Amino acid sequence: QIAAASGHTVVLVDQSDEILKKSTKGIEESLKRVTKKKFADKPEAGAEFIEKTLKNLTTSTDAAAVVHSTDLVIEAIVENMEVKNELFKRLDKFAPEHTIFASNTSSLQITNMANSTTRQDRFGGLHFFNPVPMMKLVEVIKTPMTSQKTFESLMDFSKAVGKSPVSCKDTPGFIVNRLLVPYMMEAVRLFERGDASKEDIDVAMKLGAGYPMGPFELLDYVGLDTSKYIIDGWHSLEPNNPLFAPSPLLNKLVAEKKLGKKTGEGFYKYK
């Protein structure tokens, strides 16, 4: 959406036409919300902006078939290294030499993905934040093999779509999640020890640190399964790091399928 809205030609690829129809509809709805604010007193200009943006967007279920005319591939599929590597390996065969590959992963190693291709110097991370149309940040990840030219292209692209890029090496969780996930886990440990209630911890961090959400609200919003997946991955990389220690309570809630907002219950219940 933000790439198309900023004048780039975009091909959105997914597994089925049904998913793509849903995605396109979602983008249309999102654009309508944007134009309500952006063109509040100019409805004609708003309608023109939506039409122009959607003209820049086509869809396909065959990534290999459309990648030959692409300058940048941004992958945002399931957080599974094998599946990602399989995709990159396949696209590497069909993409032109100049094409840059980037992953939107939040927790997996970019270097590992780059090594599944023959374009390690044209490979980096572009980590956007949810909801992307609203959030200004993009983390641009440079691996030891990413060329300076590739890195600058990823920084330029981030600015061109109206974002504020920050740069980070290929380290677990990059900047935001590397600080945020251990913070959320520490909140769970504080609660597990019985030192404070989850409600009081949430209120304390909102009113004392100025956070928009407390750590338990945030965990429920992110998804307890996602949070567990990240911490388990980091724990296997650095088993002796106490910041990455798993939480019995988090594991129990995930086992009970209480995954947060999306299932109606996590640390809190949702109607």
Short mmCIF file of C-alpha atoms in Angstrom, two decimals:
data_model
loop_
_atom_site.label_atom_id
_atom_site.label_comp_id
_atom_site.label_asym_id
_atom_site.label_seq_id
_atom_site.Cartn_x
_atom_site.Cartn_y
_atom_site.Cartn_z
CA GLN A 1 0.00 0.00 0.00
CA ILE A 2 2.61 2.59 1.00
CA ALA A 3 4.85 1.62 -1.94
CA ALA A 4 1.97 1.97 -4.42
CA ALA A 5 0.78 5.22 -2.80
CA SER A 6 4.26 6.72 -3.22
CA GLY A 7 4.33 6.03 -6.97
CA HIS A 8 6.04 2.65 -7.14
CA THR A 9 4.75 -0.15 -9.37
CA VAL A 10 3.90 -3.04 -7.05
CA VAL A 11 3.05 -6.68 -7.60
CA LEU A 12 1.48 -8.27 -4.53
CA VAL A 13 2.06 -12.02 -4.44
CA ASP A 14 0.21 -14.54 -2.27
CA GLN A 15 -0.84 -18.18 -2.28
CA SER A 16 -4.35 -17.88 -3.74
CA ASP A 17 -6.59 -15.47 -5.64
CA GLU A 18 -8.97 -15.56 -2.71
CA ILE A 19 -6.31 -14.22 -0.30
CA LEU A 20 -5.26 -11.61 -2.88
CA LYS A 21 -8.87 -10.39 -3.30
CA LYS A 22 -9.12 -10.01 0.47
CA SER A 23 -5.76 -8.20 0.60
CA THR A 24 -6.71 -5.78 -2.19
CA LYS A 25 -10.01 -5.04 -0.46
CA GLY A 26 -8.09 -4.42 2.78
CA ILE A 27 -5.77 -2.00 0.99
CA GLU A 28 -8.77 -0.16 -0.52
CA GLU A 29 -10.39 0.20 2.91
CA SER A 30 -7.10 1.40 4.39
CA LEU A 31 -6.66 3.96 1.59
CA LYS A 32 -10.17 5.28 2.23
CA ARG A 33 -9.23 5.86 5.88
CA VAL A 34 -6.03 7.62 4.84
CA THR A 35 -7.82 9.91 2.36
CA LYS A 36 -10.47 10.88 4.92
CA LYS A 37 -7.69 12.49 6.96
CA LYS A 38 -5.36 13.54 4.16
CA PHE A 39 -7.98 15.01 1.82
CA ALA A 40 -10.69 15.92 4.35
CA ASP A 41 -11.87 18.98 2.40
CA LYS A 42 -11.00 17.70 -1.11
CA PRO A 43 -12.99 14.50 -1.77
CA GLU A 44 -12.20 14.60 -5.53
CA ALA A 45 -8.46 14.68 -4.86
CA GLY A 46 -8.95 11.82 -2.39
CA ALA A 47 -10.79 9.68 -4.95
CA GLU A 48 -8.07 10.41 -7.52
CA PHE A 49 -5.35 9.40 -5.01
CA ILE A 50 -7.07 6.04 -4.35
CA GLU A 51 -7.53 5.38 -8.07
CA LYS A 52 -3.90 6.27 -8.85
CA THR A 53 -2.58 4.09 -6.01
CA LEU A 54 -4.66 1.06 -7.04
CA LYS A 55 -3.46 1.49 -10.65
CA ASN A 56 0.10 0.93 -9.37
CA LEU A 57 -0.92 -2.37 -7.81
CA THR A 58 -1.34 -5.74 -9.53
CA THR A 59 -1.53 -9.20 -7.99
CA SER A 60 -0.16 -12.64 -8.79
CA THR A 61 0.04 -16.12 -7.29
CA ASP A 62 3.29 -16.91 -9.11
CA ALA A 63 6.29 -15.11 -7.59
CA ALA A 64 8.80 -16.67 -9.98
CA ALA A 65 6.83 -15.47 -13.02
CA VAL A 66 6.69 -11.81 -11.96
CA VAL A 67 10.12 -11.38 -10.35
CA HIS A 68 11.92 -10.95 -13.70
CA SER A 69 10.77 -7.31 -13.94
CA THR A 70 11.39 -6.41 -10.29
CA ASP A 71 13.99 -4.12 -8.70
CA LEU A 72 13.16 -4.99 -5.10
CA VAL A 73 11.59 -8.06 -3.51
CA ILE A 74 10.20 -7.64 0.02
CA GLU A 75 9.33 -10.98 1.62
CA ALA A 76 6.79 -11.00 4.46
CA ILE A 77 5.74 -14.65 4.64
CA VAL A 78 5.52 -17.00 7.65
CA GLU A 79 8.33 -16.67 10.27
CA ASN A 80 9.95 -19.96 9.32
CA MET A 81 13.54 -20.01 8.12
CA GLU A 82 13.20 -23.10 5.92
CA VAL A 83 10.13 -21.76 4.12
CA LYS A 84 11.75 -18.35 3.61
CA ASN A 85 15.00 -19.88 2.31
CA GLU A 86 13.05 -22.09 -0.09
CA LEU A 87 11.30 -19.01 -1.53
CA PHE A 88 14.49 -16.95 -1.82
CA LYS A 89 16.39 -19.83 -3.43
CA ARG A 90 13.66 -20.16 -6.08
CA LEU A 91 13.35 -16.42 -6.76
CA ASP A 92 17.13 -16.09 -6.98
CA LYS A 93 17.06 -18.22 -10.15
CA PHE A 94 14.50 -15.99 -11.90
CA ALA A 95 15.32 -12.47 -10.64
CA PRO A 96 17.56 -10.14 -12.66
CA GLU A 97 21.10 -9.62 -11.43
CA HIS A 98 20.43 -6.10 -10.08
CA THR A 99 17.35 -7.11 -8.05
CA ILE A 100 17.66 -6.55 -4.31
CA PHE A 101 16.09 -9.08 -1.93
CA ALA A 102 14.86 -7.98 1.51
CA SER A 103 13.06 -9.71 4.36
CA ASN A 104 10.50 -8.13 6.69
CA THR A 105 11.35 -10.69 9.42
CA SER A 106 11.33 -9.41 12.98
CA SER A 107 13.29 -12.20 14.63
CA LEU A 108 15.17 -14.39 12.15
CA GLN A 109 18.72 -13.97 10.90
CA ILE A 110 18.98 -12.13 7.58
CA THR A 111 22.47 -13.56 6.92
CA ASN A 112 21.05 -17.09 6.95
CA MET A 113 18.49 -16.13 4.28
CA ALA A 114 21.08 -14.31 2.17
CA ASN A 115 23.20 -17.48 2.16
CA SER A 116 20.38 -19.39 0.44
CA THR A 117 20.94 -17.15 -2.62
CA THR A 118 23.80 -16.13 -4.92
CA ARG A 119 23.19 -12.42 -4.19
CA GLN A 120 24.50 -12.02 -0.63
CA ASP A 121 25.70 -8.49 -1.47
CA ARG A 122 22.22 -7.54 -2.72
CA PHE A 123 20.36 -8.80 0.34
CA GLY A 124 19.22 -6.94 3.47
CA GLY A 125 16.44 -6.53 5.98
CA LEU A 126 13.52 -4.07 5.77
CA HIS A 127 11.55 -4.42 8.98
CA PHE A 128 8.30 -2.40 8.90
CA PHE A 129 6.10 -1.90 11.96
CA ASN A 130 2.38 -2.56 12.35
CA PRO A 131 0.15 -0.91 11.24
CA VAL A 132 2.51 0.06 8.41
CA PRO A 133 0.50 3.02 7.00
CA MET A 134 0.61 4.68 10.45
CA MET A 135 4.02 3.70 11.84
CA LYS A 136 6.91 5.85 10.62
CA LEU A 137 9.74 3.46 11.46
CA VAL A 138 11.64 1.02 9.24
CA GLU A 139 14.67 -0.89 10.49
CA VAL A 140 17.17 -1.34 7.65
CA ILE A 141 19.38 -4.35 8.34
CA LYS A 142 22.86 -4.69 6.92
CA THR A 143 24.52 -8.11 7.02
CA PRO A 144 28.33 -8.45 6.83
CA MET A 145 27.87 -9.19 3.09
CA THR A 146 25.39 -6.40 2.20
CA SER A 147 27.10 -3.96 -0.17
CA GLN A 148 27.12 -0.23 0.60
CA LYS A 149 25.19 0.37 -2.65
CA THR A 150 22.45 -2.08 -1.58
CA PHE A 151 22.29 -0.56 1.89
CA GLU A 152 21.91 2.96 0.45
CA SER A 153 19.20 1.74 -1.96
CA LEU A 154 17.22 0.26 0.95
CA MET A 155 17.61 3.50 2.95
CA ASP A 156 16.51 5.56 -0.09
CA PHE A 157 13.50 3.30 -0.72
CA SER A 158 12.42 3.61 2.94
CA LYS A 159 12.54 7.41 2.66
CA ALA A 160 10.76 7.34 -0.71
CA VAL A 161 7.77 5.55 0.86
CA GLY A 162 7.63 8.23 3.56
CA LYS A 163 9.27 6.34 6.42
CA SER A 164 12.08 7.19 8.83
CA PRO A 165 14.75 4.49 8.48
CA VAL A 166 17.18 3.47 11.22
CA SER A 167 20.09 1.15 10.59
CA CYS A 168 21.15 -1.92 12.53
CA LYS A 169 23.48 -4.89 12.13
CA ASP A 170 22.05 -8.39 11.75
CA THR A 171 21.63 -9.04 15.49
CA PRO A 172 18.69 -10.91 17.17
CA GLY A 173 15.58 -8.70 17.16
CA PHE A 174 17.43 -5.74 15.58
CA ILE A 175 16.78 -2.62 17.71
CA VAL A 176 13.12 -2.49 18.72
CA ASN A 177 12.39 -6.16 19.43
CA ARG A 178 15.81 -6.71 21.02
CA LEU A 179 14.77 -4.19 23.69
CA LEU A 180 11.01 -4.80 23.65
CA VAL A 181 10.81 -8.61 23.88
CA PRO A 182 13.10 -8.96 26.94
CA TYR A 183 11.16 -6.09 28.57
CA MET A 184 7.85 -7.91 28.03
CA MET A 185 9.35 -11.18 29.27
CA GLU A 186 10.70 -9.44 32.37
CA ALA A 187 7.17 -8.13 33.06
CA VAL A 188 5.87 -11.73 32.88
CA ARG A 189 8.59 -12.88 35.30
CA LEU A 190 7.70 -10.06 37.70
CA PHE A 191 4.08 -11.26 37.63
CA GLU A 192 5.11 -14.95 37.87
CA ARG A 193 7.05 -14.23 41.05
CA GLY A 194 3.98 -12.56 42.53
CA ASP A 195 5.76 -9.21 42.91
CA ALA A 196 2.91 -7.23 41.29
CA SER A 197 -0.38 -7.85 39.48
CA LYS A 198 -0.44 -7.67 35.68
CA GLU A 199 -2.98 -4.84 35.88
CA ASP A 200 -0.69 -2.79 38.13
CA ILE A 201 2.35 -3.50 35.95
CA ASP A 202 0.43 -2.28 32.88
CA VAL A 203 -0.79 0.89 34.64
CA ALA A 204 2.72 1.55 35.99
CA MET A 205 4.37 1.38 32.57
CA LYS A 206 1.67 3.52 30.92
CA LEU A 207 1.67 6.24 33.56
CA GLY A 208 5.28 5.97 34.71
CA ALA A 209 7.09 5.41 31.42
CA GLY A 210 4.56 6.99 29.05
CA TYR A 211 4.05 3.79 27.05
CA PRO A 212 0.78 3.67 25.05
CA MET A 213 0.18 0.05 26.19
CA GLY A 214 1.37 -1.92 29.19
CA PRO A 215 3.52 -5.04 28.57
CA PHE A 216 0.64 -7.52 29.09
CA GLU A 217 -1.69 -5.57 26.78
CA LEU A 218 1.12 -5.47 24.25
CA LEU A 219 1.80 -9.22 24.54
CA ASP A 220 -1.89 -9.94 23.94
CA TYR A 221 -1.87 -7.56 20.96
CA VAL A 222 1.28 -9.07 19.39
CA GLY A 223 0.08 -12.66 20.06
CA LEU A 224 1.46 -14.90 22.78
CA ASP A 225 2.40 -17.56 20.20
CA THR A 226 4.46 -15.02 18.24
CA SER A 227 6.20 -13.80 21.40
CA LYS A 228 6.93 -17.39 22.49
CA TYR A 229 8.26 -18.23 19.02
CA ILE A 230 10.69 -15.29 19.17
CA ILE A 231 11.95 -15.97 22.69
CA ASP A 232 12.34 -19.73 21.98
CA GLY A 233 14.39 -18.94 18.87
CA TRP A 234 16.69 -16.56 20.70
CA HIS A 235 16.99 -18.97 23.65
CA SER A 236 18.23 -21.70 21.29
CA LEU A 237 20.82 -19.26 19.89
CA GLU A 238 21.99 -18.06 23.32
CA PRO A 239 20.87 -20.63 25.95
CA ASN A 240 22.84 -18.95 28.75
CA ASN A 241 21.42 -15.46 28.23
CA PRO A 242 18.96 -14.85 31.12
CA LEU A 243 17.10 -12.23 29.04
CA PHE A 244 16.09 -15.00 26.64
CA ALA A 245 14.93 -17.51 29.27
CA PRO A 246 11.51 -19.06 28.45
CA SER A 247 8.53 -18.37 30.74
CA PRO A 248 6.46 -21.29 32.19
CA LEU A 249 3.33 -19.07 32.30
CA LEU A 250 3.68 -17.95 28.68
CA ASN A 251 4.24 -21.58 27.59
CA LYS A 252 1.14 -22.68 29.54
CA LEU A 253 -1.11 -20.02 27.97
CA VAL A 254 0.11 -20.90 24.46
CA ALA A 255 -0.45 -24.63 25.13
CA GLU A 256 -4.02 -23.76 26.19
CA LYS A 257 -4.46 -21.84 22.90
CA LYS A 258 -4.92 -18.58 24.81
CA LEU A 259 -2.94 -16.51 22.34
CA GLY A 260 -4.19 -13.01 23.12
CA LYS A 261 -6.62 -10.71 21.32
CA LYS A 262 -6.92 -12.90 18.22
CA THR A 263 -8.34 -15.85 20.23
CA GLY A 264 -10.36 -13.74 22.69
CA GLU A 265 -8.13 -14.55 25.65
CA GLY A 266 -4.46 -14.26 26.63
CA PHE A 267 -3.32 -12.56 29.79
CA TYR A 268 -6.69 -10.76 29.62
CA LYS A 269 -10.11 -11.77 28.31
CA TYR A 270 -11.61 -9.99 25.30
CA LYS A 271 -15.27 -9.97 24.33
#
